[in-house]
mmCIF file of C-alpha atoms in Angstrom:
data_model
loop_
_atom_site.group_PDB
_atom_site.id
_atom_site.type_symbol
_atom_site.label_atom_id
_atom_site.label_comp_id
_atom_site.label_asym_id
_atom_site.label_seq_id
_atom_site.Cartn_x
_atom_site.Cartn_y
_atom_site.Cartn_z
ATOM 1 C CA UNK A 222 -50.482 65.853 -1.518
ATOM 2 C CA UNK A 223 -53.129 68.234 -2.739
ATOM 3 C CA UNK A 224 -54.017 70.023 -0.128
ATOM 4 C CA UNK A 225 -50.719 69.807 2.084
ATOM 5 C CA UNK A 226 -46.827 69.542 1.152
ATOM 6 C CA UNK A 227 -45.673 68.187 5.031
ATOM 7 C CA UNK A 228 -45.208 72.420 5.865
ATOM 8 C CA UNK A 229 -47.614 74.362 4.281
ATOM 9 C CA UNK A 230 -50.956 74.243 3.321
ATOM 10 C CA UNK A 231 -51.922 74.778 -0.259
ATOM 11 C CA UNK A 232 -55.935 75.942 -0.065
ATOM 12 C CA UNK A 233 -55.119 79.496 -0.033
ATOM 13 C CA UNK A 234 -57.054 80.519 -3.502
ATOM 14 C CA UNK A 235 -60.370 80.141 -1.134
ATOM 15 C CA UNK A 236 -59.026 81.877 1.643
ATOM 16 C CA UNK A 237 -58.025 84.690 -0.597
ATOM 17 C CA UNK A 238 -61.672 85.143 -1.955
ATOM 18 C CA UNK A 239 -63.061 85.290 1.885
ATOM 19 C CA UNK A 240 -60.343 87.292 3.612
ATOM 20 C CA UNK A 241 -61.166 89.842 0.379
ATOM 21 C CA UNK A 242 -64.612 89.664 0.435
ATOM 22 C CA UNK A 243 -64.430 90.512 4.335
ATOM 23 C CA UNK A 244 -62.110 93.462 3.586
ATOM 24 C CA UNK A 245 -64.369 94.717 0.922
ATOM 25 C CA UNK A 246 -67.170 94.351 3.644
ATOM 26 C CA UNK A 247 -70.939 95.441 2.423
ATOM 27 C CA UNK A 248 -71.852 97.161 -0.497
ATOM 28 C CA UNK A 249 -73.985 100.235 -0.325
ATOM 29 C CA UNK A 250 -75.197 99.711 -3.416
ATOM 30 C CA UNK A 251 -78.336 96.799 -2.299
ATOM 31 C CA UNK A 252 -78.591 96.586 1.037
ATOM 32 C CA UNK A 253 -81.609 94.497 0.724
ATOM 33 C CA UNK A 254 -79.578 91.006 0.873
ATOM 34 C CA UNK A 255 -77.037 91.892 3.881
ATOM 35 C CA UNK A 256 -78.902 89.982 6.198
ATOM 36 C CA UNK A 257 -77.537 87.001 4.418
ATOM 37 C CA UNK A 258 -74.249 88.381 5.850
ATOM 38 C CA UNK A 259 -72.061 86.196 8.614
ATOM 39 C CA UNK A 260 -68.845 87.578 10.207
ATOM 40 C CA UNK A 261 -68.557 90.169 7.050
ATOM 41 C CA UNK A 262 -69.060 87.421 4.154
ATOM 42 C CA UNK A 263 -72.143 87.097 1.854
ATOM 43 C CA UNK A 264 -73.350 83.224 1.261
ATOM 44 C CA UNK A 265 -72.467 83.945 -2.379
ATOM 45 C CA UNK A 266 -69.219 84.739 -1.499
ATOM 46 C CA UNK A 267 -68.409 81.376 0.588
ATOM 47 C CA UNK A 268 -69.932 79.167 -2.115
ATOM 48 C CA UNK A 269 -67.248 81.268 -4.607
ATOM 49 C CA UNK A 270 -64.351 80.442 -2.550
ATOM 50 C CA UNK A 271 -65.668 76.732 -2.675
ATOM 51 C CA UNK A 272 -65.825 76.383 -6.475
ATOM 52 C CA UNK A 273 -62.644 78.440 -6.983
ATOM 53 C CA UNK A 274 -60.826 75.493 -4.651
ATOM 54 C CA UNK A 275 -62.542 72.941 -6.313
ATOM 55 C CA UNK A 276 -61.639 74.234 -10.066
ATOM 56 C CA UNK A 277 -57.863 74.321 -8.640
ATOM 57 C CA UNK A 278 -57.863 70.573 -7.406
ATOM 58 C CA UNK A 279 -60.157 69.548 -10.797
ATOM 59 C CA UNK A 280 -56.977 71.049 -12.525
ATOM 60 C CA UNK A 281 -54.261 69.287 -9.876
ATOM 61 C CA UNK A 282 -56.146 66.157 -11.006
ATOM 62 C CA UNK A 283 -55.573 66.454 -14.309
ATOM 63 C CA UNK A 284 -52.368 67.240 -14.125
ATOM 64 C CA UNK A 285 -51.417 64.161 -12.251
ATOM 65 C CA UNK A 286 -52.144 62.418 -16.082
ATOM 66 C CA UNK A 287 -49.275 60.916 -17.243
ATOM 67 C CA UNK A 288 -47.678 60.400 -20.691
ATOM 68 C CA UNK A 289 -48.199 56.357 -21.133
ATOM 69 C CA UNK A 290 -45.685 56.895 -24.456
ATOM 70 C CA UNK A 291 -42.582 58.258 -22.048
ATOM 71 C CA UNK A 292 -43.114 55.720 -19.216
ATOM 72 C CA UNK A 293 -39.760 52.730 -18.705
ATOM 73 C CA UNK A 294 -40.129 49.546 -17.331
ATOM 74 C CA UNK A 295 -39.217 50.817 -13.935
ATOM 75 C CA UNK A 296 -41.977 53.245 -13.701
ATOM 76 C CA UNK A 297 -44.180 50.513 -12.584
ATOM 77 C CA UNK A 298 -47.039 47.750 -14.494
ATOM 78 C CA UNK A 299 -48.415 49.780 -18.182
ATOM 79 C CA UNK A 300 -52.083 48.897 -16.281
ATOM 80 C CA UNK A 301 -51.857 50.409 -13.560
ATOM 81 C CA UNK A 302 -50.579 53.727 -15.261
ATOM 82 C CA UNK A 303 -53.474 53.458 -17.798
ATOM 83 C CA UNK A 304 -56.261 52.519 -14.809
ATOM 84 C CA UNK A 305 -54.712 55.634 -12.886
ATOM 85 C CA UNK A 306 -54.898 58.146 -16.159
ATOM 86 C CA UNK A 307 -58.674 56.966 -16.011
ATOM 87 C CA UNK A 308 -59.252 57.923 -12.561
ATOM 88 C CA UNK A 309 -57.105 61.371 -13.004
ATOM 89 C CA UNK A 310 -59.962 62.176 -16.142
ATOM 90 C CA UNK A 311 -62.834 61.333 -14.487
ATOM 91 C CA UNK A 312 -62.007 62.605 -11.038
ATOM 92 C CA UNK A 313 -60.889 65.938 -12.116
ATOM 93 C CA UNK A 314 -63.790 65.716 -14.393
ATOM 94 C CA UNK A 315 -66.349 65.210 -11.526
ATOM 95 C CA UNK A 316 -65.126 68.171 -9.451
ATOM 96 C CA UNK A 317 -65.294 70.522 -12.355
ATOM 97 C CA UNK A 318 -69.067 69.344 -13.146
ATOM 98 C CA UNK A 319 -69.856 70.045 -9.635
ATOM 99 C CA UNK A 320 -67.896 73.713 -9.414
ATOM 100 C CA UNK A 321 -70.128 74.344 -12.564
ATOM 101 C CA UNK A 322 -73.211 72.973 -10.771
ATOM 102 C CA UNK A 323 -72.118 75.551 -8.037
ATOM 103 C CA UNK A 324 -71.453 78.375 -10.325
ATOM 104 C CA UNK A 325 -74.916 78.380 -11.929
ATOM 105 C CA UNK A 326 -76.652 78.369 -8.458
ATOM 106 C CA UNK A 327 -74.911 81.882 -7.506
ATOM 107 C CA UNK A 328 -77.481 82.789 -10.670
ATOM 108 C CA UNK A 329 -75.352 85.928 -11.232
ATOM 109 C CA UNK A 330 -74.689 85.940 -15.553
ATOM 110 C CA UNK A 331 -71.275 88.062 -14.757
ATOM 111 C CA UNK A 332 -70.172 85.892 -12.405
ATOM 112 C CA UNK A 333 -70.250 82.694 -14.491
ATOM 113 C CA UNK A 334 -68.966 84.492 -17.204
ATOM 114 C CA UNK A 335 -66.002 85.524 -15.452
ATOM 115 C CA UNK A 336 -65.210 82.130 -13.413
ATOM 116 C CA UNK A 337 -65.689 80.382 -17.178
ATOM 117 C CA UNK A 338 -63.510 82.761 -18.432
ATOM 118 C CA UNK A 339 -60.752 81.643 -15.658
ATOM 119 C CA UNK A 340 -61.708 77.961 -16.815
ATOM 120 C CA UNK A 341 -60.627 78.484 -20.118
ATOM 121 C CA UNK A 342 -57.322 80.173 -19.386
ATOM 122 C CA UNK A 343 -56.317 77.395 -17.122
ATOM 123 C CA UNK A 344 -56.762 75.422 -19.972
ATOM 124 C CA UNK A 345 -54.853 77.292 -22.458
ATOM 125 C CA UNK A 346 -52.049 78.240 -19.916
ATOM 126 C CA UNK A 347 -51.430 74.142 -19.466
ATOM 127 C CA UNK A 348 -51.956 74.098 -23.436
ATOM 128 C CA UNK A 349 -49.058 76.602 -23.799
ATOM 129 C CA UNK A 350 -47.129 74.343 -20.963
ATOM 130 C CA UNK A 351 -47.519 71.069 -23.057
ATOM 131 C CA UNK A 352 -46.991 72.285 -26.707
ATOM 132 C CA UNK A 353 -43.739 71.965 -26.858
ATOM 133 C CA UNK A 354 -42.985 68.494 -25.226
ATOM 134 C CA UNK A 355 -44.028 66.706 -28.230
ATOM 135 C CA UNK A 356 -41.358 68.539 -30.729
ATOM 136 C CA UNK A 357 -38.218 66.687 -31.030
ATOM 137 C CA UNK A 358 -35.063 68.132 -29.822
ATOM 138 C CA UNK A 359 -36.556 70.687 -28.023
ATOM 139 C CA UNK A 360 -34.660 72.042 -25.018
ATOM 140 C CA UNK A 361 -36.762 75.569 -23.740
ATOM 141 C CA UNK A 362 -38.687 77.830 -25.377
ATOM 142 C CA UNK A 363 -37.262 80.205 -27.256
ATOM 143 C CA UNK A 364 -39.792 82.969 -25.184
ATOM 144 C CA UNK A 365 -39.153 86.419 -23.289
ATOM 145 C CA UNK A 366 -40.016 87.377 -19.912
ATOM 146 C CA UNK A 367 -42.793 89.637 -21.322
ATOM 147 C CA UNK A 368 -44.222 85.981 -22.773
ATOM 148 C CA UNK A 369 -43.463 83.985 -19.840
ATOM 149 C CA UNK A 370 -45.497 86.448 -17.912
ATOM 150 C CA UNK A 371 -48.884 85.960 -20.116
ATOM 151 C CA UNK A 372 -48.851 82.236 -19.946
ATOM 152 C CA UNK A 373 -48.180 82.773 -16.500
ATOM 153 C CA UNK A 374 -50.694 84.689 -15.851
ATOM 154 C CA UNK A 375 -52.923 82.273 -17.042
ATOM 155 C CA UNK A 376 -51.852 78.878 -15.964
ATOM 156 C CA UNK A 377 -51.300 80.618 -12.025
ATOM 157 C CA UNK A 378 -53.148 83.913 -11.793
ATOM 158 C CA UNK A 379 -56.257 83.611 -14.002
ATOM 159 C CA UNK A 380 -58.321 82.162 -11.532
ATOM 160 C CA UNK A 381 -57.863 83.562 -8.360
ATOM 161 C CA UNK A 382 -57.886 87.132 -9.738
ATOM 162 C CA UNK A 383 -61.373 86.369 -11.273
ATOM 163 C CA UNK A 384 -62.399 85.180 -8.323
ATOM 164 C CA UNK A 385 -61.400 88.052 -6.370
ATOM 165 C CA UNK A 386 -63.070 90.108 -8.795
ATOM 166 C CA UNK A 387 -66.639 87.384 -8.864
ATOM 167 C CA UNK A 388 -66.282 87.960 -5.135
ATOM 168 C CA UNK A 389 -66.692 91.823 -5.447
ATOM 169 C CA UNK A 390 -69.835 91.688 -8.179
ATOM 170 C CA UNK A 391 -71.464 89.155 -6.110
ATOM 171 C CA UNK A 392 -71.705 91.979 -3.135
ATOM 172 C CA UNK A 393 -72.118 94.730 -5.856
ATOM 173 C CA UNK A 394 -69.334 96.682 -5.139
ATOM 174 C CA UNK A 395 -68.325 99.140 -8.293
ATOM 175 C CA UNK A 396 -66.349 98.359 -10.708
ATOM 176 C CA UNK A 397 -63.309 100.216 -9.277
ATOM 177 C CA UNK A 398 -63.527 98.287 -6.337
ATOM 178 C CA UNK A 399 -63.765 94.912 -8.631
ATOM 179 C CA UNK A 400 -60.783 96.150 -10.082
ATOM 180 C CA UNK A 401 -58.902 96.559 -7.460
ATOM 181 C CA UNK A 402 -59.721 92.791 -6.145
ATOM 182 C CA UNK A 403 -58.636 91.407 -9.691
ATOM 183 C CA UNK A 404 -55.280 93.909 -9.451
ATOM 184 C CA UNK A 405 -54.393 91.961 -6.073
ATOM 185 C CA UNK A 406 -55.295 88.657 -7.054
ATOM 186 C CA UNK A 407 -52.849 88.852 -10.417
ATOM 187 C CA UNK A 408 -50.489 90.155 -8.627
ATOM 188 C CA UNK A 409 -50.118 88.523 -5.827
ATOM 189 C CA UNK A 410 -50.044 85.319 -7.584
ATOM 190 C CA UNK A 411 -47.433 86.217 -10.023
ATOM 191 C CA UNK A 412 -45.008 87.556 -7.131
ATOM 192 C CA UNK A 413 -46.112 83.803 -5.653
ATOM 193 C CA UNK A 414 -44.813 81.884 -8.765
ATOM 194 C CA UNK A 415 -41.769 83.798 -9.425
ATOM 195 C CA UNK A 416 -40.312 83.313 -5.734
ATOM 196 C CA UNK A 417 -41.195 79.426 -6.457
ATOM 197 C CA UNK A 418 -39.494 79.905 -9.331
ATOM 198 C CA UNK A 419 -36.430 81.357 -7.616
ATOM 199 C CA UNK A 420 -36.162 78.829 -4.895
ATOM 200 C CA UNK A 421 -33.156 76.743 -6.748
ATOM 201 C CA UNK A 422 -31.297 79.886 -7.415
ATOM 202 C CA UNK A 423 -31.193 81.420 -4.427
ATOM 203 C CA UNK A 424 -31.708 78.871 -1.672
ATOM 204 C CA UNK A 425 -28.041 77.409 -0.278
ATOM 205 C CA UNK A 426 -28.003 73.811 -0.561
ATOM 206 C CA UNK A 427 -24.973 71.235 -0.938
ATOM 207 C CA UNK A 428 -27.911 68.870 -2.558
ATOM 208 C CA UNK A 429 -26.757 68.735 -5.902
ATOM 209 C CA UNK A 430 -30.004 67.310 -7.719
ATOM 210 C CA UNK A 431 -31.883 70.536 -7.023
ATOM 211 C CA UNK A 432 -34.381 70.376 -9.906
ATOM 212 C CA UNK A 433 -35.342 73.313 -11.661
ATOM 213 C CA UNK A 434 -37.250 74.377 -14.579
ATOM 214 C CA UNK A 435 -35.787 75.745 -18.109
ATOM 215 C CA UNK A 436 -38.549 77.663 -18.360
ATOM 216 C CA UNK A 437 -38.711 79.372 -15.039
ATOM 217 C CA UNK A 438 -38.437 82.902 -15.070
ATOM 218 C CA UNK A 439 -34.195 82.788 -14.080
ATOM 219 C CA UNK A 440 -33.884 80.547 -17.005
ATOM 220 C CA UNK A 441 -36.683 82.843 -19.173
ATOM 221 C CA UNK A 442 -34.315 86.085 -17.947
ATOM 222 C CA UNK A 443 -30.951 84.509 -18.717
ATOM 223 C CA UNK A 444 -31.719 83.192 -22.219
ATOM 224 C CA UNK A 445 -33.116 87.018 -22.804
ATOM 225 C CA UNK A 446 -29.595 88.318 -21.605
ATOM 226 C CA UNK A 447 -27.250 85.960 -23.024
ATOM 227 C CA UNK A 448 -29.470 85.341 -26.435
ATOM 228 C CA UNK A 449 -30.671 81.754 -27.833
ATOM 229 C CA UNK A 450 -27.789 80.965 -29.483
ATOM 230 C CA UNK A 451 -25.738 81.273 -26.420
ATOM 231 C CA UNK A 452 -28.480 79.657 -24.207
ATOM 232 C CA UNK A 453 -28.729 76.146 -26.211
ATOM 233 C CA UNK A 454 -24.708 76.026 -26.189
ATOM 234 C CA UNK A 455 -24.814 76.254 -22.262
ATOM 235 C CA UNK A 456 -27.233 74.111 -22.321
ATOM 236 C CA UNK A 457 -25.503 71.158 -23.982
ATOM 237 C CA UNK A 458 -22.272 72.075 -22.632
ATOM 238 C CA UNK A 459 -23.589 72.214 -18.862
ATOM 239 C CA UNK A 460 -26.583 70.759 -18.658
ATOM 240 C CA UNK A 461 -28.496 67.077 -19.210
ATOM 241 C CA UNK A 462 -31.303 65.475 -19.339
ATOM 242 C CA UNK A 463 -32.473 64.096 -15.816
ATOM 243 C CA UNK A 464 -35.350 62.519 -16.727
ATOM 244 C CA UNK A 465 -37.199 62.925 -13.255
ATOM 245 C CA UNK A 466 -39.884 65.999 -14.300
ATOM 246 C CA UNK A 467 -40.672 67.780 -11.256
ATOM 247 C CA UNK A 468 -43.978 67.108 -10.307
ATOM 248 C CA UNK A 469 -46.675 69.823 -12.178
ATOM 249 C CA UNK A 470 -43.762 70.787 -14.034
ATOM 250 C CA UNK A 471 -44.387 69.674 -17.538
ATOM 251 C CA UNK A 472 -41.239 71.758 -19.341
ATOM 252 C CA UNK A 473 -37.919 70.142 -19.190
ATOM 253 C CA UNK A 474 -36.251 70.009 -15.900
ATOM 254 C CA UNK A 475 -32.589 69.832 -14.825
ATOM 255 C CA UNK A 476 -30.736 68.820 -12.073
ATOM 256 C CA UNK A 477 -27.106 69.576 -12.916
ATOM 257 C CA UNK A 478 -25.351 72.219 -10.674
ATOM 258 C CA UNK A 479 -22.849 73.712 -13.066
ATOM 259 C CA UNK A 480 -26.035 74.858 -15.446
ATOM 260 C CA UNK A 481 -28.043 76.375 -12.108
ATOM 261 C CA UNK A 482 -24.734 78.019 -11.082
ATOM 262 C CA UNK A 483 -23.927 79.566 -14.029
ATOM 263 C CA UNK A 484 -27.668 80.800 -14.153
ATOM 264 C CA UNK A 485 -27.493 82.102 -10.297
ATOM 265 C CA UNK A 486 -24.292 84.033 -11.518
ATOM 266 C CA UNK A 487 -25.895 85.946 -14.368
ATOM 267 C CA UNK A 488 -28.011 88.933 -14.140
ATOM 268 C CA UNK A 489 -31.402 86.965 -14.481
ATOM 269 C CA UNK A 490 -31.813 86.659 -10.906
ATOM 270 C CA UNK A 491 -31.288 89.724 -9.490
ATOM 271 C CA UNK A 492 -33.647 90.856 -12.332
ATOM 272 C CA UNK A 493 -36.401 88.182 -11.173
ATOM 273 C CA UNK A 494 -36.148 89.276 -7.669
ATOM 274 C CA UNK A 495 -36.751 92.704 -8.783
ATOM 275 C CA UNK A 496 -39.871 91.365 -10.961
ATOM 276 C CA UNK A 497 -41.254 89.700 -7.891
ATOM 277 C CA UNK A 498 -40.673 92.824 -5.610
ATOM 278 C CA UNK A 499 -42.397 94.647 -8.014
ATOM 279 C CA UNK A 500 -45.301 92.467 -8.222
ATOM 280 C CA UNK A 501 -45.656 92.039 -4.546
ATOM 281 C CA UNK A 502 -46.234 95.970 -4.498
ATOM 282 C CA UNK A 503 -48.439 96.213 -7.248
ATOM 283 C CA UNK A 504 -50.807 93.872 -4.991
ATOM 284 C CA UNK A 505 -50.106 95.797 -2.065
ATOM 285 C CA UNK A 506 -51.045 99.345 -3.815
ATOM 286 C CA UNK A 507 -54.326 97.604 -4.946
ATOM 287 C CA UNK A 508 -55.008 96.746 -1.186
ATOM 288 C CA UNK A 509 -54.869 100.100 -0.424
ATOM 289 C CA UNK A 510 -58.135 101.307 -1.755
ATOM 290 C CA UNK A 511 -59.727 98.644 0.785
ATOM 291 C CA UNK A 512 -60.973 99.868 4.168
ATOM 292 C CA UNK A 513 -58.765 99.054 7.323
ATOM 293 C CA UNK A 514 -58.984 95.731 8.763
ATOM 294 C CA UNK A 515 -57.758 92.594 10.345
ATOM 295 C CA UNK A 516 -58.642 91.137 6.794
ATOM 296 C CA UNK A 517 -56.671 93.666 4.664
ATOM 297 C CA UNK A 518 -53.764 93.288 7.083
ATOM 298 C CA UNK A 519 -54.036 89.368 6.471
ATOM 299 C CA UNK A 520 -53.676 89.876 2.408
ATOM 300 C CA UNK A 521 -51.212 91.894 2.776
ATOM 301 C CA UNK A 522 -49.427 89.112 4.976
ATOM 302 C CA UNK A 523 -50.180 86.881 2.331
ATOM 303 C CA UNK A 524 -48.539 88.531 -0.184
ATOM 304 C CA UNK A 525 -45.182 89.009 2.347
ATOM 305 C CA UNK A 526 -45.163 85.143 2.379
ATOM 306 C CA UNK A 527 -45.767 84.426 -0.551
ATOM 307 C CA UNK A 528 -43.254 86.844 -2.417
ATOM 308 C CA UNK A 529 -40.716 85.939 0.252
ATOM 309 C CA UNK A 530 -41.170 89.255 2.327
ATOM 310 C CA UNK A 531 -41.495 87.469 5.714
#
């Protein structure tokens, strides 16, 4: 389930870093090391995209842990959830010691700066995801879309955008050109999460337990529109607890169809639609200072699919 949801599959922050590094192609800064080159990619630059995938699953891990305090009796036997939270820690624990083992052997200081740096947003992003499950009563945060977009950024961008931009510094490119890889890595994966976030909203279905998020970005927009006064009262007029969280969704989640309707009716998702557009472009534009290729024609495939382009 980590690496493939039955359709699609879900290693694409490695990918990313390669097809990149191949559209950046050498630097003519050193040529000294471009004999370590193979079809356009530096060594460095393959054993990048293999710690960035193996800091995303380390994270996937952890995320599978499970509050023992919220589980019922039908969840299953209390040791097998404990034995199971064990395996999550020191799993997800053992693939981030060996992405760090990794990271140190690239021996570049700016490098392991910046994928540490990435590290440490992940975990603040999933810090800012938790906080509020523990306060009583609490429905959504009472955040804008301007707010939703920093934790966003790093919970689901942080990492492959400093990858991207790890990927350039270890082939030397200038800092322009780093730029330019971090620019398409943010955005791309912030057009990514905000058509996942859409999905409910805009997909037809007669299913009516399509789950969604409170604190997606429809949910984020609408509450900025309608104001938090208005929001909670929809809330507990429309909406209730469903008590089946979406999986890597740690904010409440919904199910009810009169509360996604009168969401989907609103103004917050033709607004998130235009958010995602406009991220999608952003990435594209930063493509644009990369040389033609089968590789830059790839990202910029990537970021059709994934912003719902194509």
């Amino acid at each position: 389930g980590f690496v493939y949801d039955s359709r699609n599959n879900l290693q694409m922050r490695g990918l990313v870093v390669l097809l990149i590094s191949k559209a950046a192609g050498p630097s003519t800064a050193d040529l000294s090391f471009q004999h370590n080159m193979v079809s356009g990619i530096y060594s460095s630059q393959r054993s990048l995209a293999e710690i960035t995938e193996l800091i995303h699953t380390a994270f996937l891990v952890h995320r599978g842990i499970v509050n023992i305090g919220e589980l019922k009796s039908c969840d299953g036997p209390l040791k097998d959830m404990q034995f199971g939270n064990k395996m999550a820690v020191l799993s997800g624990d053992f693939l981030l010691a060996n992405a760090c083992t990794s990271l140190a052997q690239l021996q570049n200081t700016k490098v392991v700066e910046l994928i540490s740096s990435a590290i440490g947003d992940l975990v603040q992003g999933i810090y800012y995801e938790n906080s509020r499950l523990s306060e009583e009563n609490c429905l959504t945060d009472d955040i804008g879309i301007s707010t939703w977009k920093e934790q966003v950024f790093l919970s689901h961008s942080a990492l492959l955008a400093k990858s991207c931009q790890a990927a350039m510094e270890l082939a030397k490119h200038s800092a322009e050109m780093q730029d330019m890889a971090f620019q398409y890595g943010k955005h791309m994966s912030m057009s990514h999460k905000l058509h996942s976030d859409l999905q409910p909203f805009v997909k037809e279905s007669s299913n009516d337990t399509v789950v969604f998020s409170l604190n997606s970005a429809p949910a984020v927009l609408h509450q900025e529109f309608l104001g938090r006064e208005a929001w909670i009262k929809q809330i507990k007029e429309r909406g209730r607890r469903d008590g089946r969280a979406a999986r890597g969704l740690t904010p409440l989640c919904l199910c009810l169809p009169q509360l996604r309707d009168a969401i989907g009716a609103g103004r917050a998702v033709p607004a998130a639609l235009e958010l995602c557009r406009h991220h999608g472009a952003r990435a594209l534009a930063a493509l644009e200072r990369f040389p033609p290729s089968e590789a830059r024609a790839a990202l910029a495939n990537i970021v059709g699919a994934a912003s719902g382009r194509s």
